[in-house]
Coordinates of C-alpha atoms and ligand atoms in Angstrom, one line a residue:
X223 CA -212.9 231.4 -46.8
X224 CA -213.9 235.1 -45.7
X225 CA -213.9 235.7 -42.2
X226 CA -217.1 237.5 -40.7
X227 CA -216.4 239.3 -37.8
X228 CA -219.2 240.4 -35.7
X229 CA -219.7 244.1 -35.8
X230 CA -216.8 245.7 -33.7
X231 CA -219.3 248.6 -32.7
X232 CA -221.6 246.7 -31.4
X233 CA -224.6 248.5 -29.7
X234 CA -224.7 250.3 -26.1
X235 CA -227.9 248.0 -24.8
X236 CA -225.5 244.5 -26.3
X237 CA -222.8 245.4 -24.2
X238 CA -221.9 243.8 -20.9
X239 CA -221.7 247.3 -19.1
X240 CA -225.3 247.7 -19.6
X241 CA -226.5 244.1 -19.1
X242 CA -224.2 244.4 -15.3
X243 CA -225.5 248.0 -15.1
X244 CA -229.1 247.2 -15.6
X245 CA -228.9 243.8 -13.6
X246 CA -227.7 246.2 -10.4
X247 CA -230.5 248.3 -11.1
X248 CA -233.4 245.6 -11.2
X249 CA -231.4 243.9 -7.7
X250 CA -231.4 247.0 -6.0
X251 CA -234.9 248.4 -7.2
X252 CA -236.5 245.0 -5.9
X253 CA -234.3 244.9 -2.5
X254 CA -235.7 248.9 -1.9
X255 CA -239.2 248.1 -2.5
X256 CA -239.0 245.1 -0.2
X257 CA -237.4 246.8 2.7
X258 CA -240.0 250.1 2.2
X259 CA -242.6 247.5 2.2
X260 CA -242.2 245.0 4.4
X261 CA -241.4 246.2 7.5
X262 CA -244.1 248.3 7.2
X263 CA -246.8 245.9 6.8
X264 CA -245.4 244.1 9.4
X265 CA -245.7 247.1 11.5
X266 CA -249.0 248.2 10.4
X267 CA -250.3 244.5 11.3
X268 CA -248.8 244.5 14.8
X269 CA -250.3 248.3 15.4
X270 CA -254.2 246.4 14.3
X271 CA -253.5 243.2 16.8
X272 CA -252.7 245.5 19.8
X273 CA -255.6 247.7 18.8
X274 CA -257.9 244.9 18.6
X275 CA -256.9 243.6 22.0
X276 CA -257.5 246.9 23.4
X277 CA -260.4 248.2 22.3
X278 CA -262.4 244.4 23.0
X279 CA -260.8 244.7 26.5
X280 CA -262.2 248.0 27.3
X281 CA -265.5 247.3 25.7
X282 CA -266.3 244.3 27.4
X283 CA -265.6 246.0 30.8
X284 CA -268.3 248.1 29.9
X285 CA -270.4 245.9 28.6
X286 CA -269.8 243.8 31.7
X287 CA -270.7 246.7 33.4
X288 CA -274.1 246.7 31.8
X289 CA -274.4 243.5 32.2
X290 CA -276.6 243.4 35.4
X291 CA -279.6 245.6 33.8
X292 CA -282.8 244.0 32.5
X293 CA -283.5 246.5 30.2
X294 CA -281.3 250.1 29.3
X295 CA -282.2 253.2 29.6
X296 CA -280.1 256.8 29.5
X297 CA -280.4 257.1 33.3
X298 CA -279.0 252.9 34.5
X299 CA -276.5 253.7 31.3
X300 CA -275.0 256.7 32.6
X301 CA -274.7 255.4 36.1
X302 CA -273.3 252.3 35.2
X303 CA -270.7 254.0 32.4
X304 CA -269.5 256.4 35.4
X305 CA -267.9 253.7 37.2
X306 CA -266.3 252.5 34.1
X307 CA -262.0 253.9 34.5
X308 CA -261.4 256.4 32.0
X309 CA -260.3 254.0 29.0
X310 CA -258.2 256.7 26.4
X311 CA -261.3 256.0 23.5
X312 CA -262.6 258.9 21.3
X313 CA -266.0 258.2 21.0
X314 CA -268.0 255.6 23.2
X315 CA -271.7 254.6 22.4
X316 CA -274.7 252.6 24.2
X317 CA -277.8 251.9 21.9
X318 CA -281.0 250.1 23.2
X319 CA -281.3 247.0 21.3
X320 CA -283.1 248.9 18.3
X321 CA -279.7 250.7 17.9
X322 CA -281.5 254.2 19.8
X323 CA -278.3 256.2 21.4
X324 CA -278.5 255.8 25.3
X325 CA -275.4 257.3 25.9
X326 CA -272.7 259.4 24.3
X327 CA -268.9 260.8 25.3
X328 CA -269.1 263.2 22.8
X329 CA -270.6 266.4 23.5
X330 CA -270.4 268.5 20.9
X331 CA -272.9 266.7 17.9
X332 CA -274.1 263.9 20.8
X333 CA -276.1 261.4 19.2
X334 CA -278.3 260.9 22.2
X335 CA -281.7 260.1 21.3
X336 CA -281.0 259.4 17.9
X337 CA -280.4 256.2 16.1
X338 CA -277.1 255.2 15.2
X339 CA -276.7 253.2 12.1
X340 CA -272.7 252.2 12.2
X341 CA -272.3 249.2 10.3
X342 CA -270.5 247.6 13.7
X343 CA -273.0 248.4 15.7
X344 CA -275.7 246.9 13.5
X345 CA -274.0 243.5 13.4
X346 CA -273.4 244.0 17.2
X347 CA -277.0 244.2 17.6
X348 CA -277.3 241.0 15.9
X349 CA -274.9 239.1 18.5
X350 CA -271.5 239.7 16.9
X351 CA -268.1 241.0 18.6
X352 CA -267.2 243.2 15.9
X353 CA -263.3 244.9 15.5
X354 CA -262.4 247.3 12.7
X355 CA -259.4 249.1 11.9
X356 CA -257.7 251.3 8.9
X357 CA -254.6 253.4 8.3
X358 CA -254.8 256.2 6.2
X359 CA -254.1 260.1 5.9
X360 CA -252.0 259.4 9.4
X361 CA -254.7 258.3 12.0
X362 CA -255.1 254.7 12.6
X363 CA -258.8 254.4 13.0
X364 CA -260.4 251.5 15.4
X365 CA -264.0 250.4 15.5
X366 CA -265.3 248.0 18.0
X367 CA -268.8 246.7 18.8
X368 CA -270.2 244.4 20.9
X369 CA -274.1 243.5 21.9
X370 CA -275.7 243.9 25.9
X371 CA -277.5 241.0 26.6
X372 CA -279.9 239.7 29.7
X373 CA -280.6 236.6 29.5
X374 CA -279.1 235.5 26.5
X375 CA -281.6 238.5 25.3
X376 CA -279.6 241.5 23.5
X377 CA -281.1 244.5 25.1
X378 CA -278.4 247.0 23.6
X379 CA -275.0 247.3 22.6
X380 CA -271.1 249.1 23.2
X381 CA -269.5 250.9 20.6
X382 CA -266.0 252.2 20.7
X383 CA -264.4 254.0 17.9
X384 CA -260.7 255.6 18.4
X385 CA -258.6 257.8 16.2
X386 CA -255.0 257.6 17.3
X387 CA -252.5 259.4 15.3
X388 CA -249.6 259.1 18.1
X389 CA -249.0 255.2 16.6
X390 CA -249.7 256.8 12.9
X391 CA -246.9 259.0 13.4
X392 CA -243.9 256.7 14.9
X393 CA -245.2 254.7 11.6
X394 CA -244.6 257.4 9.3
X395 CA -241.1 258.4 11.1
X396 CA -240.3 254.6 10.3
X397 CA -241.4 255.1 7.1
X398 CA -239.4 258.3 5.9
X399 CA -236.4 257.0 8.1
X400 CA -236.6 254.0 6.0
X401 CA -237.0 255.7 2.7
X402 CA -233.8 258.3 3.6
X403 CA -231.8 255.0 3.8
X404 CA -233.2 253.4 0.8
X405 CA -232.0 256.4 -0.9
X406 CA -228.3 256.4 0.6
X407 CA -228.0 252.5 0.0
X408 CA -229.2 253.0 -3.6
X409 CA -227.1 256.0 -4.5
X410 CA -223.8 254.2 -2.9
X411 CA -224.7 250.9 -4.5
X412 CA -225.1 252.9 -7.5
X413 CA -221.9 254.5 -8.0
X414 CA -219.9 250.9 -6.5
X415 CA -221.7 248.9 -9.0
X416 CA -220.3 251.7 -12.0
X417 CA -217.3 252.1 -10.7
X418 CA -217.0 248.1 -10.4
X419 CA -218.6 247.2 -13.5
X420 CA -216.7 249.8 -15.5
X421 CA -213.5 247.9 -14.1
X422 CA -214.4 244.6 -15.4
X423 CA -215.7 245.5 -18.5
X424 CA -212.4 247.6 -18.7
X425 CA -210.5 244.5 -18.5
X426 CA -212.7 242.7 -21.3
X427 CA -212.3 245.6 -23.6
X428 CA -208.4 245.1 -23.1
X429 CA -208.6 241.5 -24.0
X430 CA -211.0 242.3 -26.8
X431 CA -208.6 245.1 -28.2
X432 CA -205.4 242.5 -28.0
X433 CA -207.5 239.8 -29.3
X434 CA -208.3 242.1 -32.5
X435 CA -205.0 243.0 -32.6
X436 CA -203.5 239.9 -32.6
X437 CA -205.9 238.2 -35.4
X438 CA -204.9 241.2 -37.7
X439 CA -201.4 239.5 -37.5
X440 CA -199.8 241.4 -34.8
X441 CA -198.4 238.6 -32.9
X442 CA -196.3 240.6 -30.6
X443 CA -199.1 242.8 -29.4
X444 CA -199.9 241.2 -25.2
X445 CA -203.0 241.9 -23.1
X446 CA -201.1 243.7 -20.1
X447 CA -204.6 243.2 -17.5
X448 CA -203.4 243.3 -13.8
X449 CA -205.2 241.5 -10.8
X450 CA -205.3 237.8 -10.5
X451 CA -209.2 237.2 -11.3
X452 CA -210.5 235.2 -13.9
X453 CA -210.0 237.7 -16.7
X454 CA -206.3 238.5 -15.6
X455 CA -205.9 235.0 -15.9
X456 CA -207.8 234.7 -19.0
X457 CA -205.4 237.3 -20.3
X458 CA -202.8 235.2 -19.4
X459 CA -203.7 232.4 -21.3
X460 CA -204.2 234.0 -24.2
X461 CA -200.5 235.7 -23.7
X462 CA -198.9 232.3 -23.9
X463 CA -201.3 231.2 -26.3
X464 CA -200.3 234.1 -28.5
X465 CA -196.4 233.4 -27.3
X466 CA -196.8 229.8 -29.2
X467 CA -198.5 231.2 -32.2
X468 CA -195.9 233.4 -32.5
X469 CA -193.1 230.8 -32.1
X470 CA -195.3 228.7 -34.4
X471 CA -195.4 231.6 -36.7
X472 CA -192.0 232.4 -36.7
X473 CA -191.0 229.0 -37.6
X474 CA -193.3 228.0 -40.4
X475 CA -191.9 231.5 -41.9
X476 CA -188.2 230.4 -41.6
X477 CA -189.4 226.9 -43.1
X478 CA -191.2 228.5 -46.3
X479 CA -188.3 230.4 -46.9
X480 CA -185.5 228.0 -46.1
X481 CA -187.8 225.4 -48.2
X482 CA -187.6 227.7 -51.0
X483 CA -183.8 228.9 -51.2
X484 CA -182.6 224.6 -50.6
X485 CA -185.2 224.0 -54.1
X486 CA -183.9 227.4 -55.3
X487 CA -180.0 226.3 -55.6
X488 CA -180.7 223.0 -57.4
X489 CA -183.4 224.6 -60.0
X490 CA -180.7 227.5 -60.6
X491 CA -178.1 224.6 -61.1
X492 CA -180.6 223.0 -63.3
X493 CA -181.4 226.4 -65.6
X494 CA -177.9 227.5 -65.8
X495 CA -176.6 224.1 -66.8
X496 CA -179.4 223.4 -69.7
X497 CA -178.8 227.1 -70.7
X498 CA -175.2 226.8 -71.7
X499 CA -176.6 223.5 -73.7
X500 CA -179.3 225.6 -75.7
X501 CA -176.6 228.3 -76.0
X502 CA -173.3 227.0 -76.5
X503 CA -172.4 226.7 -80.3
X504 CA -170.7 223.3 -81.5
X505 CA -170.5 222.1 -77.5
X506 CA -168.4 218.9 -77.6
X507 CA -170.5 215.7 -76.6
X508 CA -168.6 214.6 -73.8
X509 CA -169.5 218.6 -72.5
X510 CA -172.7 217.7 -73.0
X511 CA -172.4 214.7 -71.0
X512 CA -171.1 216.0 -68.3
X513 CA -173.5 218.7 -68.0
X514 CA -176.9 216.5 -68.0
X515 CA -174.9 213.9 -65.5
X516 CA -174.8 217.8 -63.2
X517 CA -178.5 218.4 -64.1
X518 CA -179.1 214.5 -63.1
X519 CA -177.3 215.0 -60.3
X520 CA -179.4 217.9 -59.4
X521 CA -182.7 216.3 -60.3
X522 CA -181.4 214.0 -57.8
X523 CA -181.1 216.3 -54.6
X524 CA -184.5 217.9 -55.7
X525 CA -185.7 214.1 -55.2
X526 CA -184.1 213.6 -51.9
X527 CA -185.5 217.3 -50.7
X528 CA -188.5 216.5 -51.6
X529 CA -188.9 213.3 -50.4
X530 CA -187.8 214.7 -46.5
X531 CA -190.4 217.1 -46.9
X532 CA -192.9 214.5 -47.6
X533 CA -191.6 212.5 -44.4
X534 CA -192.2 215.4 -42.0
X535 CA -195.4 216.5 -43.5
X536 CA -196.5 213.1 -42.9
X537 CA -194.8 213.2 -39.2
X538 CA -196.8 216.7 -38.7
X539 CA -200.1 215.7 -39.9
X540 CA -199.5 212.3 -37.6
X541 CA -199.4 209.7 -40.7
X542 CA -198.0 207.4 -39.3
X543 CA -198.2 203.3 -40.1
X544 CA -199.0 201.2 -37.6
X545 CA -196.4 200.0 -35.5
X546 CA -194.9 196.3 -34.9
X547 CA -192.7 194.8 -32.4
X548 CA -189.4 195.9 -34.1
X549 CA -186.4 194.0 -33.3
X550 CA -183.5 196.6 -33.6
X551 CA -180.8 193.8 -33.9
X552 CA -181.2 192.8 -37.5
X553 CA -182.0 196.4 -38.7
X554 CA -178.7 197.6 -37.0
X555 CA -177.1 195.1 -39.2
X556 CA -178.4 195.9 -42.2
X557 CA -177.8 199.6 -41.8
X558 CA -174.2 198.5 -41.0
X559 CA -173.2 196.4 -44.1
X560 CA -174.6 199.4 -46.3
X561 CA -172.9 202.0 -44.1
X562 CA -169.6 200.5 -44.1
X563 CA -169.7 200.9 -47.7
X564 CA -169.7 204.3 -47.8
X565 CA -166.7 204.3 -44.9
X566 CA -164.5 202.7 -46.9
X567 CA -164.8 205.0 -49.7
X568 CA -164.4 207.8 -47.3
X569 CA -161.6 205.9 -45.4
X570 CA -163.5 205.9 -41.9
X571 CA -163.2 203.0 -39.7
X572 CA -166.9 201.8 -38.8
X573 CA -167.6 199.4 -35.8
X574 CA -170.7 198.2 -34.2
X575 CA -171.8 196.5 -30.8
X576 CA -175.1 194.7 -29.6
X577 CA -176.1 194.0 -25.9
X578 CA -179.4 192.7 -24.6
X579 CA -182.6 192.1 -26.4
X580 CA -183.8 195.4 -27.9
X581 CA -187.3 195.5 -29.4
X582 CA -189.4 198.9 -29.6
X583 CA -192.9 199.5 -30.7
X584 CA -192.1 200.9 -34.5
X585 CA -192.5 200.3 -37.9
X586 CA -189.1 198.7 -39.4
X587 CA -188.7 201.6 -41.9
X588 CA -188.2 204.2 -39.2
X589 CA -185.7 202.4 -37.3
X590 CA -184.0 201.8 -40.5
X591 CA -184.2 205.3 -41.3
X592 CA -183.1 206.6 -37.8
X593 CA -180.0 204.3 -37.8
X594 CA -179.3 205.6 -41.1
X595 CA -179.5 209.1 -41.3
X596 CA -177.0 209.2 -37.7
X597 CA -174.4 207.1 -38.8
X598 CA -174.2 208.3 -42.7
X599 CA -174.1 211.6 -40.4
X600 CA -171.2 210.1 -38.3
X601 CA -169.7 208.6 -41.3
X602 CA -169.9 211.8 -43.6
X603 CA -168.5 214.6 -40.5
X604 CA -166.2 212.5 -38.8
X605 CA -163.5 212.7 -42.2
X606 CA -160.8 211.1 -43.8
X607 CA -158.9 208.4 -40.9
X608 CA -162.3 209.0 -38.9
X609 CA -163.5 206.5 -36.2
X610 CA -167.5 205.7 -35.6
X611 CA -168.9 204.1 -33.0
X612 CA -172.3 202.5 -32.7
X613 CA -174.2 201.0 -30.1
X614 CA -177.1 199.2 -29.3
X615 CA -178.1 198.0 -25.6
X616 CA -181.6 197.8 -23.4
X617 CA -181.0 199.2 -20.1
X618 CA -183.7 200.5 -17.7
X619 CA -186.5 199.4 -20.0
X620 CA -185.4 201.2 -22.5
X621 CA -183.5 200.5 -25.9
X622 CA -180.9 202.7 -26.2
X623 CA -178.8 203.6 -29.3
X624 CA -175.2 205.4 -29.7
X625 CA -174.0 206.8 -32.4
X626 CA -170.4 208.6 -31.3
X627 CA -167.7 209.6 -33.8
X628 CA -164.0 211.2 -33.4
X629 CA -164.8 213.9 -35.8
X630 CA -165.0 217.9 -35.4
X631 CA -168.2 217.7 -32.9
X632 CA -170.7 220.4 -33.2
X633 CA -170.4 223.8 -31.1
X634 CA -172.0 224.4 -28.6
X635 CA -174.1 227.4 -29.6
X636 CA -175.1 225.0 -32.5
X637 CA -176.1 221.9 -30.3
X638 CA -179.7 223.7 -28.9
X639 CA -180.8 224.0 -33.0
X640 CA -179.2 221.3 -34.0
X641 CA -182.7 219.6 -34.8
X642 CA -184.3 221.9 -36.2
X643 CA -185.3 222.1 -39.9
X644 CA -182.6 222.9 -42.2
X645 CA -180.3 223.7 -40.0
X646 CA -177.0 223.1 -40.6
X647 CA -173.8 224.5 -39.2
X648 CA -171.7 224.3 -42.3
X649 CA -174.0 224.6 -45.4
X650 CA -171.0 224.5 -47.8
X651 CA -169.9 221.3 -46.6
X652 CA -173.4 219.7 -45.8
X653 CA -174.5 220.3 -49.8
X654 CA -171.4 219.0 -51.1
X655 CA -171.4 215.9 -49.2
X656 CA -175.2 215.6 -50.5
X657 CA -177.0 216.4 -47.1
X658 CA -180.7 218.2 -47.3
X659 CA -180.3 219.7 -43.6
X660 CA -183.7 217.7 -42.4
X661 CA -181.9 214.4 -41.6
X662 CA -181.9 215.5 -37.8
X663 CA -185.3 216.8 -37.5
X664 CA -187.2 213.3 -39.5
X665 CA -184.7 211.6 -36.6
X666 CA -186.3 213.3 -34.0
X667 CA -189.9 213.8 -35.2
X668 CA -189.7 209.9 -35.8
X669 CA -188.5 209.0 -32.3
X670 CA -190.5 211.5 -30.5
X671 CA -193.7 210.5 -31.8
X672 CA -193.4 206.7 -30.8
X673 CA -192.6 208.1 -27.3
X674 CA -189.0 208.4 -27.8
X675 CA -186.5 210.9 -27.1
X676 CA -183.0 211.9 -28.8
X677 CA -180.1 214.3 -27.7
X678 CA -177.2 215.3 -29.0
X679 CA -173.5 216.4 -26.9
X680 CA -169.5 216.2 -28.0
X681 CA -167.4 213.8 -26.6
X682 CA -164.7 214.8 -23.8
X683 CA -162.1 214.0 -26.6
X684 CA -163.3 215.0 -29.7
X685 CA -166.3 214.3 -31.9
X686 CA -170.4 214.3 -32.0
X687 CA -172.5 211.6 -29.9
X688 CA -175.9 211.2 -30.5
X689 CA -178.5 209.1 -28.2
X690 CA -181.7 207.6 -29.0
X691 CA -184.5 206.1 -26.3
X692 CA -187.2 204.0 -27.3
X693 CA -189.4 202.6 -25.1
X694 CA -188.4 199.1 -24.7
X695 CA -190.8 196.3 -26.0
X696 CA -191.4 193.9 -22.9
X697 CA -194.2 191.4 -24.7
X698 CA -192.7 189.6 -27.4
X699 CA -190.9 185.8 -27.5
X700 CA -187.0 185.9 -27.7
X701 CA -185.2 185.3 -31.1
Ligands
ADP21 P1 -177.5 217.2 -43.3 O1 -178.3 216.7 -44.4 O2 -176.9 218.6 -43.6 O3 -176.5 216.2 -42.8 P2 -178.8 216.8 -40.8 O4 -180.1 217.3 -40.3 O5 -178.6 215.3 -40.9 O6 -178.6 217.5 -42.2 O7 -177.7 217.4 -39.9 C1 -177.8 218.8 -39.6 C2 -176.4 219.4 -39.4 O8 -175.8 218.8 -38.1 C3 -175.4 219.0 -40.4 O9 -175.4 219.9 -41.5 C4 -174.1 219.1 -39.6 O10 -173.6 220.4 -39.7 C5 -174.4 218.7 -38.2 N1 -174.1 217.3 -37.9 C6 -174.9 216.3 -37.9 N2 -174.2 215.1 -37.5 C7 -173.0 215.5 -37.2 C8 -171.8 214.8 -36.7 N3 -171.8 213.5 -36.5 N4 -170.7 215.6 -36.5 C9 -170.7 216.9 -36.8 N5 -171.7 217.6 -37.2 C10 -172.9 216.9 -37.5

């Protein structure tokens, strides 16, 4: 199956820098506007409520003022407005009540006489307390209106109108001070947010790289990232991940090619011995005899090979049949009387003990095969006048089996590998005596995957000893 890898060049605007980068952007852009905004409405709203109060303070003290007259004229006006305290306003206005000017602060283009048609004014006429203000082209601008009446009659009005561009300006200093800040905050956000963001998508390019590396079969390559944040520790993951593949690697490796040279030697056996058949001229028939019992013989530990394959594929892939209440006892024995056999041919003296009620949760065939494969073991390295010793007990809920012998032991730089696949530590002498170097590892795989364990260490005096747990079986009836 091909493997589609997304583009390793992948566009600027798809990358993480520039989704982070453009992210910062948009957070600081809207933070800016709101802090250039805000304050300043709020500032522009307090400046109109003050105004407001003011200016309808100061224009009804005048219109109280005025208050007392039955009708207005520019003479009562004028007197009356005198007394009022000099209030700060630019422009102040009385109208009769058909909106004639009666009186006028400003001197230059004075109104008096005239008719004055400001749209506060006119509603003031009409009985309303009128207040407007604006803020533009730095003035604030506040219009304020209010009708003269005697006896409930309107006989004139007030207007006030001021241009004050002493508030307008502390606004505006606010408003620049503000904006030189924005600009500092936005700059120095700016360059933390690259210099951060370059950092972390520094350490994903890193991982990236290793990751690349490592699918294109370098196994050794690591992701060196520093720090202890999510990515470093990300990067660690992957490092032991990458650790175990390569252990994983390294073994399936040594098993393809120790699989092939233990077929190799019997198929060369095989070839060489059916050659000197096809080629030899005249070749007696007990040669001939001989020769197909070798190839037989050979055909036979091709068999056996391939059969302990088949048992730790099956143990690999987790094939396994469903397991019983074993009682060991029986088994033991069996194993025993076919055992012993093979110990008086090789003149090893085999005994055999049994304490306690041992049941594990197995299939029969595996505890048959475990017993096996360590005593024909014991039985096969221990020699000629050899002594081996097996036992069976159940002690702190678990059922524990012994298989000791009085024979050469195993080094110690052997012991850690002893399990492994194939490995043997005298090939010579494991072939002859018919041996296919997985014996140990279906022993273990077996045990281990019905929650076993096995170990191996030499006796104080001389010889291998071998130890099996199972889990001890508590449920069952006694036999
Ligand atoms: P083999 O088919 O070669 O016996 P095993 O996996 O059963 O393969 O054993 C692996 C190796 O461990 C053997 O080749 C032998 O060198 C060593 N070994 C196993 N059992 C004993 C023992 N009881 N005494 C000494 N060496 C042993």
């Amino acid at each position: 199956m091909a493997i589609i890898s997304k583009d390793e060049q992948s566009p600027y605007w798809a990358s993480l820098k520039f989704k982070f980068g453009l992210s910062y952007i948009f957070i600081i852009a809207a933070v800016l506007l709101l802090m250039n905004t805000y304050p300043l409405m709020v500032s522009e709203d307090l400046v109109f409520r003050s105004k407001e109060a003011s200016m309808q303070n100061s224009v009804s003290v005048m219109v109280y003022s005025l208050s007392g007259l039955d009708r207005l004229n520019e003479e009562n006006v004028s007197d009356a407005m005198a007394v009022v305290e000099e209030t700060g306003l630019s422009r102040i206005l009385v109208t009769d009540s058909a909106g004639r000017v009666l009186y006028d602060t400003r001197e230059t283009g004075s109104a008096l006489g005239k008719y004055a048609l400001y749209a506060e004014l006119v509603q003031a006429l009409m009985g309303n307390d009128v207040f407007s203000c604006s803020y533009h082209t730095g003035a604030f601008r506040s219009h304020a209106s209010s009708p003269v009446l005697y006896q409930n009659q309107i006989i004139g009005a007030v207007y006030a109108y001021e241009y004050d561009t002493e508030q307008a300006a502390l606004l505006e200093g606010l408003q620049s001070n503000l904006l030189r800040v924005s600009i500092g905050i936005a700059i120095a956000v700016l360059l933390l947010s690259f210099v951060l963001s370059r950092a972390l998508t520094g350490k994903i390019s890193k991982l990236l790289t290793a990751i690349r590396q490592v699918r294109s079969g370098a196994y050794s390559h690591r992701a060196e990232i520093r720090g202890h944040d999510e990515i470093a520790q990300i990067a660690d993951e992957f490092n032991s991940l990458t650790d175990r593949l390569q252990v994983t690697e390294d073994t399936r490796r040594r098993f393809v090619s120790d699989a092939s040279h233990e077929l190799k030697t019997p198929l060369s056996a095989i070839q060489l011995l059916t050659d000197s058949i096809l080629h030899t001229d005249n070749i007696d028939p007990e040669t001939t005899r001989e020769f197909v019992a070798d190839i037989g013989a050979e055909a036979q530990r091709l068999t056996h090979i391939t059969e302990d394959l088949l048992k730790l594929t099956r143990l690999d892939n987790d094939i396994l049949d469903v397991p019983t209440e074993v009682d060991v006892e029986p088994v033991l024995e069996q194993v025993m009387r076919m055992a012993s056999l093979l110990a008086q041919e090789q003149g090893v003296e085999l005994t055999y003990r049994t304490t306690g009620r041992c049941r594990v949760l197995a299939t029969r065939g595996e505890v048959h095969q475990v017993i096996y494969n360590l005593t024909d073991n014991a039985v096969k390295y221990s020699g000629k006048n050899g002594i081996v010793w097996v036992h069976l007990e159940e002690k702190d809920d678990q059922v524990v089996l012994t298989v000791a012998d009085n024979g050469p032991g195993i080094p110690e730089a052997d012991l850690p590998r002893i399990f492994e696949r194939f490995y043997r530590v005298d090939k010579a002498r494991s072939r002859a005596a018919g041996g296919t170097g997985l014996g140990l590892s279906i022993v273990h795989d077996t045990v281990t995957k019905r929650g076993g364990s096995v170990r191996v260490e030499n006796r104080p005096d001389g010889g291998a000893m071998f130890t099996v747990c199972w889990p001890a079986q508590k449920g069952g009836q006694d036999a």
